[in-house]
Coordinates of C-alpha atoms in Angstrom, one line a residue:
Chain A
X15 CA 25.2 -16.4 -19.5
X16 CA 22.5 -18.6 -21.2
X17 CA 20.6 -20.7 -18.7
X18 CA 17.5 -23.2 -19.2
X19 CA 15.6 -21.0 -16.6
X20 CA 14.9 -17.5 -17.7
X21 CA 12.8 -15.6 -15.4
X22 CA 11.5 -13.7 -18.7
X23 CA 10.1 -17.1 -19.9
X24 CA 7.6 -17.5 -17.1
X25 CA 5.0 -15.3 -18.3
X26 CA 5.2 -17.3 -21.5
X27 CA 3.7 -20.2 -19.8
X28 CA 0.1 -19.6 -21.4
X29 CA 1.6 -20.1 -24.6
X30 CA 1.5 -23.8 -23.8
X31 CA -2.1 -23.7 -24.9
X32 CA -1.3 -22.6 -28.4
X33 CA -0.8 -26.2 -29.9
X34 CA -3.0 -28.2 -27.8
X35 CA -5.7 -25.6 -26.8
X36 CA -8.2 -27.8 -25.5
X37 CA -6.0 -29.7 -23.0
X38 CA -4.5 -26.4 -22.3
X39 CA -7.8 -24.7 -21.5
X40 CA -8.7 -27.4 -19.3
X41 CA -5.6 -27.2 -17.0
X42 CA -5.7 -23.4 -16.7
X43 CA -9.5 -23.6 -15.7
X44 CA -8.6 -26.2 -13.4
X45 CA -5.6 -24.6 -12.0
X46 CA -7.6 -21.2 -11.4
X47 CA -10.1 -23.1 -9.7
X48 CA -8.0 -24.9 -7.4
X49 CA -6.2 -21.5 -6.1
X50 CA -9.6 -19.7 -5.5
X51 CA -10.9 -19.3 -2.1
X52 CA -12.6 -22.4 -0.8
X53 CA -12.7 -24.1 2.7
X54 CA -8.6 -22.9 2.4
X55 CA -7.9 -19.0 2.0
X56 CA -5.9 -18.0 -1.1
X57 CA -3.1 -17.3 1.4
X58 CA -3.1 -20.9 2.7
X59 CA -3.3 -22.4 -0.4
X60 CA -0.2 -20.1 -1.9
X61 CA 1.7 -21.2 1.1
X62 CA 0.9 -24.8 0.1
X63 CA 2.1 -24.2 -3.4
X64 CA 5.3 -22.6 -2.1
X65 CA 6.2 -25.7 -0.1
X66 CA 5.5 -28.0 -2.9
X67 CA 7.5 -26.0 -5.2
X68 CA 10.5 -26.7 -2.9
X69 CA 9.8 -30.3 -2.9
X70 CA 9.9 -30.5 -6.8
X71 CA 12.5 -27.8 -7.0
X72 CA 10.7 -25.8 -9.8
X73 CA 12.3 -22.3 -10.1
X74 CA 9.7 -20.9 -12.0
X75 CA 7.1 -21.9 -9.2
X76 CA 9.5 -20.9 -6.4
X77 CA 9.5 -17.2 -8.3
X78 CA 5.8 -17.2 -8.8
X79 CA 4.9 -18.4 -5.2
X80 CA 7.2 -16.4 -3.3
X81 CA 5.7 -13.3 -5.0
X82 CA 2.0 -14.8 -4.4
X83 CA 2.7 -15.6 -0.7
X84 CA 4.0 -11.8 0.1
X85 CA 1.0 -10.4 -2.0
X86 CA -1.5 -12.5 0.0
X87 CA -0.1 -11.3 3.3
X88 CA 2.4 -13.9 4.3
X89 CA 5.6 -13.1 5.9
X90 CA 9.2 -14.6 5.6
X91 CA 8.7 -16.4 8.9
X92 CA 5.5 -18.1 7.5
X93 CA 6.9 -19.0 4.3
X94 CA 10.2 -20.6 6.0
X95 CA 8.0 -22.5 8.2
X96 CA 5.9 -23.9 5.2
X97 CA 9.2 -24.7 3.5
X98 CA 10.4 -26.7 6.7
X99 CA 7.1 -28.7 6.4
X100 CA 7.9 -29.8 3.0
X101 CA 11.6 -30.6 4.0
X102 CA 10.3 -32.5 6.8
X103 CA 8.2 -34.7 4.8
X104 CA 10.7 -35.1 2.2
X105 CA 13.4 -36.1 4.6
X106 CA 11.0 -38.3 6.7
X107 CA 9.9 -40.2 3.5
X108 CA 13.7 -41.1 3.1
X109 CA 14.2 -41.9 6.8
X110 CA 11.1 -43.9 7.0
X111 CA 12.5 -46.4 4.4
X112 CA 15.3 -47.5 7.0
X113 CA 12.7 -49.7 8.4
X114 CA 12.9 -51.5 5.1
X115 CA 16.8 -51.4 5.5
X116 CA 16.4 -52.6 9.0
X117 CA 13.9 -55.4 8.3
X118 CA 16.3 -56.5 5.3
X119 CA 19.4 -56.4 7.3
X120 CA 18.0 -58.3 10.3
X121 CA 16.9 -61.2 8.0
X122 CA 20.4 -61.3 6.4
X123 CA 22.1 -61.1 9.9
X124 CA 22.9 -63.8 12.4
Chain B
X27 CA 23.4 24.1 -14.6
X28 CA 25.8 22.4 -12.3
X29 CA 26.8 18.8 -13.0
X30 CA 24.6 17.0 -10.5
X31 CA 21.3 18.2 -11.6
X32 CA 22.4 17.6 -15.3
X33 CA 23.3 14.0 -14.2
X34 CA 20.2 13.5 -12.6
X35 CA 18.2 14.6 -15.3
X36 CA 20.1 12.0 -17.9
X37 CA 19.3 9.2 -15.4
X38 CA 16.0 10.1 -15.3
X39 CA 15.7 10.2 -19.3
X40 CA 17.7 7.1 -19.7
X41 CA 15.6 5.5 -17.0
X42 CA 12.3 6.4 -19.1
X43 CA 13.8 5.1 -22.0
X44 CA 14.7 2.1 -20.4
X45 CA 11.4 1.2 -18.7
X46 CA 9.2 -0.8 -20.9
X47 CA 5.9 0.3 -19.8
X48 CA 3.0 2.1 -21.5
X49 CA 2.2 5.2 -20.5
X50 CA -0.9 5.8 -18.4
X51 CA -2.5 8.3 -20.4
X52 CA -1.9 5.9 -23.4
X53 CA -3.7 3.3 -21.3
X54 CA -6.5 5.3 -20.7
X55 CA -6.9 6.3 -24.3
X56 CA -6.7 2.9 -25.6
X57 CA -9.5 1.7 -23.3
X58 CA -11.8 4.8 -24.5
X59 CA -11.6 6.6 -20.9
X60 CA -10.9 9.8 -19.6
X61 CA -9.9 10.7 -16.4
X62 CA -11.9 14.0 -14.8
X63 CA -13.6 15.1 -11.9
X64 CA -17.0 13.9 -10.6
X65 CA -18.4 15.9 -7.5
X66 CA -15.5 16.9 -5.3
X67 CA -16.9 16.1 -1.7
X68 CA -13.0 15.5 0.2
X69 CA -10.6 17.9 1.0
X70 CA -7.2 16.5 2.0
X71 CA -5.1 18.8 3.7
X72 CA -1.2 17.9 4.0
X73 CA -0.1 20.1 6.8
X74 CA 3.6 19.2 6.3
X75 CA 6.3 16.8 5.3
X76 CA 7.9 16.7 8.8
X77 CA 7.6 13.2 10.5
X78 CA 9.2 11.5 13.3
X79 CA 9.7 8.5 11.0
X80 CA 11.5 8.1 7.7
X81 CA 9.5 5.3 6.2
X82 CA 11.2 3.6 3.2
X83 CA 7.9 3.4 1.0
X84 CA 7.1 7.1 1.5
X85 CA 6.1 8.7 -1.7
X86 CA 6.6 12.2 0.0
X87 CA 10.0 11.6 1.5
X88 CA 9.0 12.8 4.6
X89 CA 11.1 12.8 7.9
X90 CA 12.6 14.4 10.9
X91 CA 14.8 16.7 8.8
X92 CA 12.0 18.4 6.6
X93 CA 11.2 21.9 7.2
X94 CA 8.0 22.1 5.2
X95 CA 5.1 22.8 7.8
X96 CA 1.8 24.5 6.9
X97 CA 1.8 27.9 8.9
X98 CA -1.0 29.7 10.8
X99 CA -1.8 31.9 7.7
X100 CA -2.4 29.0 5.3
X101 CA -4.2 27.1 8.2
X102 CA -6.6 30.2 8.2
X103 CA -7.0 30.2 4.4
X104 CA -7.4 26.3 4.2
X105 CA -10.3 26.7 7.0
X106 CA -12.0 29.8 5.1
X107 CA -11.7 27.6 1.9
X108 CA -13.4 24.4 3.9
X109 CA -16.4 26.8 4.6
X110 CA -16.9 27.8 0.8
X111 CA -16.4 24.3 0.0
X112 CA -19.1 22.3 2.2
X113 CA -17.1 19.1 2.0
X114 CA -18.7 15.8 3.4
X115 CA -15.2 14.6 4.5
X116 CA -12.0 16.6 5.4
X117 CA -9.0 14.4 5.6
X118 CA -5.7 15.6 7.3
X119 CA -2.3 14.0 6.6
X120 CA 1.3 14.7 6.5
X121 CA 4.3 13.9 7.1
X122 CA 3.0 13.1 10.7
X123 CA 0.3 15.7 11.3
X124 CA 0.7 15.5 14.9
X125 CA 4.0 17.4 14.6
X126 CA 2.2 20.4 13.2
X127 CA 1.7 22.8 16.3
X128 CA -1.6 24.0 14.8
X129 CA -3.4 20.8 14.6
X130 CA -5.5 20.7 17.4
X131 CA -6.9 24.0 16.6
X132 CA -7.3 22.8 12.9
X133 CA -9.3 19.9 14.2
X134 CA -11.3 22.3 16.6
X135 CA -12.2 24.6 13.8
X136 CA -12.6 22.1 10.9
X137 CA -14.7 19.8 12.8
X138 CA -18.3 21.9 12.5
X139 CA -17.6 22.2 8.7
X140 CA -17.8 18.7 7.6
X141 CA -19.6 15.5 9.0
X142 CA -16.4 13.3 8.7
X143 CA -13.0 14.5 9.8
X144 CA -10.1 12.0 9.1
X145 CA -6.5 12.2 10.9
X146 CA -3.9 10.0 9.2
X147 CA -1.5 8.7 12.1
X148 CA 1.8 6.8 11.9
X149 CA 0.5 5.8 15.8
X150 CA 4.0 6.7 17.0
X151 CA 3.8 10.7 16.8
X152 CA 0.1 10.7 18.4
X153 CA 1.1 9.1 21.7
X154 CA 4.9 10.3 22.0
X155 CA 4.3 12.3 25.2
X156 CA 4.6 15.4 23.8
X157 CA 0.9 16.2 22.8
X158 CA -1.4 14.3 25.3
X159 CA -4.3 16.5 24.9
X160 CA -4.2 15.9 21.0
X161 CA -5.9 12.4 21.4
X162 CA -8.8 14.0 23.7
X163 CA -9.3 16.7 21.0
X164 CA -9.9 13.7 18.4
X165 CA -12.1 12.0 20.9
X166 CA -14.2 15.2 21.4
X167 CA -14.6 15.8 17.9
X168 CA -15.1 12.2 16.8
X169 CA -12.2 12.3 14.5
X170 CA -11.7 9.2 12.6
X171 CA -8.1 7.9 13.2
X172 CA -6.4 6.1 10.1
X173 CA -3.8 4.4 11.3
X174 CA -0.5 2.8 9.5
X175 CA -0.2 -0.7 10.6
X176 CA 1.6 -2.5 7.5
X177 CA 1.8 -6.0 8.8
X178 CA 1.2 -8.3 11.7
X179 CA 4.9 -9.3 11.6
X180 CA 7.3 -7.1 13.4
X181 CA 10.3 -7.6 10.8
X182 CA 8.2 -6.5 7.8
X183 CA 6.6 -3.7 9.7
X184 CA 10.0 -2.4 10.7
X185 CA 11.8 -3.2 7.6
X186 CA 9.3 -0.7 6.1
X187 CA 9.0 2.0 9.0
X188 CA 11.7 1.8 11.3
X189 CA 13.1 -0.3 14.2
X190 CA 11.1 -0.6 17.3
X191 CA 8.0 1.0 15.7
X192 CA 5.8 -2.2 15.7
X193 CA 5.8 -2.4 19.7
X194 CA 4.9 1.5 19.9
X195 CA 2.1 1.0 17.2
X196 CA 0.8 -1.7 19.1
X197 CA 0.8 0.2 22.6
X198 CA -1.0 3.2 20.8
X199 CA -3.8 0.8 19.3
X200 CA -4.4 -0.3 22.9
X201 CA -4.5 3.2 24.2
X202 CA -6.9 4.2 21.3
X203 CA -9.1 0.9 22.2
X204 CA -9.1 1.8 26.0
X205 CA -10.7 5.5 25.1
X206 CA -13.3 3.8 23.0
X207 CA -11.7 3.8 19.7
X208 CA -12.2 1.0 17.2
X209 CA -15.0 -0.8 18.9
X210 CA -18.0 -2.3 17.1
X211 CA -20.8 0.2 17.5
X212 CA -18.8 3.0 18.7
X213 CA -18.8 6.4 16.9
X214 CA -14.9 6.5 17.4
X215 CA -13.8 5.0 14.3
X216 CA -10.1 3.5 14.2
X217 CA -9.3 2.5 10.6
X218 CA -5.8 0.6 9.5
X219 CA -3.9 1.3 6.7
X220 CA -1.8 -1.7 5.3
X221 CA 0.8 -1.2 2.4
X222 CA 3.1 -4.0 1.1
X223 CA 6.7 -4.3 2.8
X224 CA 8.1 -4.3 -0.8
X225 CA 8.1 -4.5 -4.6
X226 CA 4.9 -6.5 -4.6
X227 CA 1.0 -5.8 -4.7
X228 CA -1.1 -5.8 -1.4
X229 CA -3.2 -8.6 -0.4
X230 CA -7.1 -8.5 -0.7
X231 CA -8.5 -6.2 1.6
X232 CA -11.5 -8.7 2.4
X233 CA -9.0 -11.2 3.7
X234 CA -6.6 -8.8 5.1
X235 CA -9.4 -7.4 7.6
X236 CA -10.4 -11.0 8.6
X237 CA -6.7 -12.1 9.4
X238 CA -6.0 -8.7 11.0
X239 CA -9.0 -8.7 13.1
X240 CA -8.5 -12.3 14.2
X241 CA -4.8 -12.0 15.0
X242 CA -4.8 -8.6 16.7
X243 CA -7.5 -9.6 18.8
X244 CA -5.7 -13.0 19.8
X245 CA -2.4 -11.8 20.4
X246 CA -3.2 -8.0 22.0
X247 CA -6.7 -7.8 22.5
X248 CA -6.9 -5.1 19.8
X249 CA -10.0 -4.3 18.1
X250 CA -10.3 -1.8 14.8
X251 CA -13.1 -1.0 12.4
X252 CA -11.8 -1.3 8.9
X253 CA -8.6 -1.9 7.0
X254 CA -7.6 -0.6 3.8
X255 CA -4.9 -2.2 1.7
X256 CA -3.0 0.0 -0.8
X257 CA -0.3 -0.6 -3.4
X258 CA 2.6 1.4 -2.8
X259 CA 3.2 4.2 -5.0
X260 CA 6.3 4.5 -7.4
X261 CA 7.7 7.8 -6.2
X262 CA 9.8 9.4 -3.5
X263 CA 11.8 7.2 -1.3
X264 CA 10.2 4.1 -2.7
X265 CA 11.1 4.6 -6.0
X266 CA 14.6 5.4 -5.0
X267 CA 14.5 2.0 -3.2
X268 CA 12.8 0.2 -6.2
X269 CA 15.4 1.7 -8.2
X270 CA 18.6 0.8 -6.1
X271 CA 17.2 -2.8 -5.4
X272 CA 16.8 -3.4 -9.0
X273 CA 13.2 -3.9 -8.8
X274 CA 11.7 -0.5 -10.5
X275 CA 10.9 -2.1 -14.0
X276 CA 9.3 -5.2 -12.8
X277 CA 7.2 -3.3 -10.3
X278 CA 6.2 -0.8 -12.7
X279 CA 5.1 -4.0 -15.3
X280 CA 3.4 -5.4 -12.6
X281 CA 1.3 -2.6 -11.7
X282 CA 0.6 -1.8 -15.5
X283 CA -0.4 -5.4 -16.1
X284 CA -3.0 -5.3 -13.4
X285 CA -4.5 -1.8 -15.0
X286 CA -8.3 -2.4 -14.2
X287 CA -10.2 -0.2 -16.4
X288 CA -13.2 -0.7 -14.0
X289 CA -11.4 1.0 -11.2
X290 CA -11.3 4.5 -13.1
X291 CA -15.1 5.4 -12.0
X292 CA -14.3 5.1 -8.2
X293 CA -10.6 6.7 -8.0
X294 CA -10.3 9.0 -5.0
X295 CA -9.0 11.6 -7.4
X296 CA -12.3 11.9 -8.9
X297 CA -13.9 13.2 -5.5
X298 CA -11.1 14.7 -3.6
X299 CA -8.8 17.6 -3.9
X300 CA -5.4 17.8 -1.8
X301 CA -3.9 21.1 -0.4
X302 CA -0.3 21.2 0.1
X303 CA 1.5 22.4 3.3
X304 CA 1.9 25.9 1.1
X305 CA -1.8 26.2 0.1
X306 CA -1.5 25.0 -3.6
X307 CA -3.9 22.5 -4.9
X308 CA -3.3 19.0 -6.4
X309 CA -5.7 16.2 -7.6
X310 CA -4.2 14.0 -5.0
X311 CA -1.4 13.4 -2.5
X312 CA 0.6 11.4 -5.1
X313 CA 0.4 14.1 -7.5
X314 CA 1.6 16.7 -4.8
X315 CA 4.7 14.4 -4.2
X316 CA 5.3 14.7 -8.0
X317 CA 4.7 18.3 -8.2
X318 CA 2.0 17.8 -10.8
X319 CA -0.7 20.7 -10.1
X320 CA -4.4 20.1 -9.8
X321 CA -5.5 19.9 -13.8
X322 CA -2.1 21.0 -14.8
X323 CA -2.2 24.6 -13.5
X324 CA -0.7 26.0 -10.3
X325 CA -3.3 27.1 -8.2
X326 CA -3.6 28.7 -4.8
X327 CA -6.4 27.8 -2.4
X328 CA -7.2 31.5 -1.8
X329 CA -7.7 31.7 -5.4
X330 CA -10.7 29.1 -5.5
X331 CA -14.4 29.8 -4.9
X332 CA -15.3 26.4 -4.2
X333 CA -14.3 22.7 -5.1
X334 CA -13.4 22.3 -8.9
X335 CA -16.7 21.6 -11.3
X336 CA -17.4 18.1 -12.5
X337 CA -15.7 17.2 -15.7
X338 CA -12.6 19.1 -14.8
X339 CA -9.5 17.1 -16.4
X340 CA -7.3 15.6 -13.7
X341 CA -3.5 15.5 -14.4
X342 CA -2.2 12.0 -14.9
X343 CA 1.4 10.2 -14.6
X344 CA 2.9 6.6 -14.8
X345 CA 2.5 6.5 -11.1
X346 CA -1.3 6.4 -11.4
X347 CA -1.0 2.7 -12.3
X348 CA -0.8 2.3 -8.6
X349 CA -4.0 3.5 -8.1
X350 CA -5.8 1.4 -10.9
X351 CA -4.1 -2.0 -10.2
X352 CA -6.6 -4.5 -9.3
X353 CA -9.5 -3.1 -7.2
X354 CA -7.9 0.4 -7.2
X355 CA -7.3 3.0 -4.7
X356 CA -10.2 4.7 -3.3

């Protein structure tokens, strides 16, 4: 069955530079620098990327960073906890808007 | 030929056709490289395929039901060869080498013949209560213990090596520490080996050494000297798992896409020869698993005057990609 998301398309990501090479190069140079070892390890950065990938629900990113997390030495427990961090922030961001709802409701109510 | 081998052969041919990975030999030639021996300074001895575990990544399909064990006559021939060969390193492996009844005697006799004797251990056979004096023999001869410890995570470790293995491994590491192994400045060296628990490449050795050192110390008070991270080699039981889980092609492509021409120079097969439990020679333990004899010719250890000469060609196949992925397998 045809789908918009085909795993075989992921390695074609670099082709995005073909028609805008200067911008593409800048992006990939920046991308490589972001994921290189810094004050955070490559393993920690891959876990953050995995959590972010679930927040933006990008199948390419989930595929790539699941593999990357395993290759950097993370385990399923750590990866699941990282996703829960993203879920908590995402859920919390919805819930915290309840203060707006409560403020407006209080203003309108007797 | 009966139907089953014929079917297996057909499946292998179809599999080869279906796998879109450039042959290792072609990759070498495309990069203008040849794989030949340097100065051979290491003798690896595979004392048998018998093992108390049946790990899912084992390229040799070692296990409790294997009957292949090096006998006393072959041990004598190996020791005679070690005398002729003037090796720097003698590396004893298996299966679980601890299950070979001649192991303690071998260590006693090999120790005067090379400055560094290594014993590869799965950490469960060494302290199973059936060979208590073996640890003392290792300690007496300053035998380096190279221990399989794939992951700090119980689930990952046991998915690869079997249920209950993790706790036993921790107990053995503690015991080795208690008799002096693995401490800074000690001449009792304890190294760990970590292979991925699945169809993915290993983590950076430098990063894993930091993490394992910190976590083993923090959680269990365990210390060690070095860690080696190795890719799983797509042979034997691991290849079967790759095939059945639908990961074979992607894994082979991943290994091939990480081919590092700079890794060729330092590959272990350039400086090591491997002798199997029955005394035949191979360029490495993976070629032994594949049945690829040293330099492509079946040679018994008793026929050799000394190590093969520098420049001798090394037998290669597509599993060699596992040793050239990234920084290589040394």
